[in-house]
XYZ file of C-alpha atoms in Angstrom:
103
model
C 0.000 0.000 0.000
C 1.430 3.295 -0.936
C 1.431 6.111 1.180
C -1.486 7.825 -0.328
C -3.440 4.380 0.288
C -2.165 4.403 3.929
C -2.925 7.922 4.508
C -6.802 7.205 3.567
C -7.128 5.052 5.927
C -5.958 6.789 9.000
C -8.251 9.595 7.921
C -12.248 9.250 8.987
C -14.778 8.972 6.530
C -16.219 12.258 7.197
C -12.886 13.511 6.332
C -12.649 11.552 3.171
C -16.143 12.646 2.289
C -14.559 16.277 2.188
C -11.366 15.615 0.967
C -13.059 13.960 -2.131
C -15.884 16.904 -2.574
C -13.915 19.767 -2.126
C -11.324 18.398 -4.619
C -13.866 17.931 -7.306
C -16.318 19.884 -6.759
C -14.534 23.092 -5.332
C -17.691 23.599 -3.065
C -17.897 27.555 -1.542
C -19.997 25.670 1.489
C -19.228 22.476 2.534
C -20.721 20.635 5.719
C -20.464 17.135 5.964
C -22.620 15.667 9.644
C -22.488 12.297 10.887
C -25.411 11.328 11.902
C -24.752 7.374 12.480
C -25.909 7.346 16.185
C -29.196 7.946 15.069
C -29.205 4.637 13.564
C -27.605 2.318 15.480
C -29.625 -0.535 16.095
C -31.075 -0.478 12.075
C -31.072 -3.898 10.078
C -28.715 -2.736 7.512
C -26.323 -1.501 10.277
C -23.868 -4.317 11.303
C -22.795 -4.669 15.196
C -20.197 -2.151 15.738
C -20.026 -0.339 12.715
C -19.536 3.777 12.603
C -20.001 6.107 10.145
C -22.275 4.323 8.003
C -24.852 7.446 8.159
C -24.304 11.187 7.255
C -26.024 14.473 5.997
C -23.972 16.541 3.767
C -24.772 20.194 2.404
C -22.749 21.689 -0.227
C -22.660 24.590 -2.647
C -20.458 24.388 -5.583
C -20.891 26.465 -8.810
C -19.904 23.088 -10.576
C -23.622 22.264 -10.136
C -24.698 25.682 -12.312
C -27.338 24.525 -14.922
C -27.632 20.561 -13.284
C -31.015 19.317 -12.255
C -31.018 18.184 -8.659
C -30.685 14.146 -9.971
C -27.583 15.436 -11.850
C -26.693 17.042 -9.002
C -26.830 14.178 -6.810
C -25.179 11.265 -9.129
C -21.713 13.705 -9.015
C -22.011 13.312 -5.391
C -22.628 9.652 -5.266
C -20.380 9.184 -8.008
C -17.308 10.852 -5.895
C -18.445 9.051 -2.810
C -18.899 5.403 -4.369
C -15.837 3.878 -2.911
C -16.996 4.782 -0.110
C -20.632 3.307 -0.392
C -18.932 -0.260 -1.354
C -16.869 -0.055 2.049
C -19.544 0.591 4.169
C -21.000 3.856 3.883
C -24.583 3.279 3.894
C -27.189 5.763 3.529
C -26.295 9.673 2.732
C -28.301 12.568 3.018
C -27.399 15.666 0.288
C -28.379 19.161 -0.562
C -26.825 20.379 -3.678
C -26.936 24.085 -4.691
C -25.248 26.348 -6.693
C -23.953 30.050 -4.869
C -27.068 31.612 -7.025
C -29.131 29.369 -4.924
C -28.016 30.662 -1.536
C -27.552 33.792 -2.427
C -24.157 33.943 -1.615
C -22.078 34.791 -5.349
């Protein structure tokens, strides 16, 4: 494992989550939350498992002129090593500065 590799995995997920956005997506606003205590105890979360849950909110002129699905499929498409390694549900608001009001 290189050090890039190694590096990844001493940092959390929520950290990754950023890392990865803000990279690609360049987002003005950028708030990733876990929210995986709120379901512990769920079916589809396995015994011991953390950080499986979070709500993210981002603003990013990359998403000028995207519909909201568009919108949504960058994120999941940044993120999707992370879905296949346990990430399990995520929670997004995508809007452009316009949006917000903040240019």
């Amino acid at each position: 494992m290189g050090s890039r590799g190694a590096a990844s995995v001493l940092l959390s997920r929520a950290n990754r989550i950023k890392q990865k956005l803000q990279s690609s997506l360049e987002a003005s606003i950028l708030e990733v939350e876990d929210v995986s205590y709120q379901h512990a105890g769920h079916a589809a979360v396995k015994d011991g498992a953390d950080e499986t849950h979070f709500n993210v909110k981002i603003v990013s002129s990359k998403f000028d002129g995207q519909s909201l699905v568009k919108r949504h499929r960058m994120v999941y498409e940044l993120l999707n090593d992370e879905l296949e390694s346990g990430l399990h549900a995520i929670s997004i608001v995508a809007k452009t500065p316009q949006e917000t009001g903040k240019v």
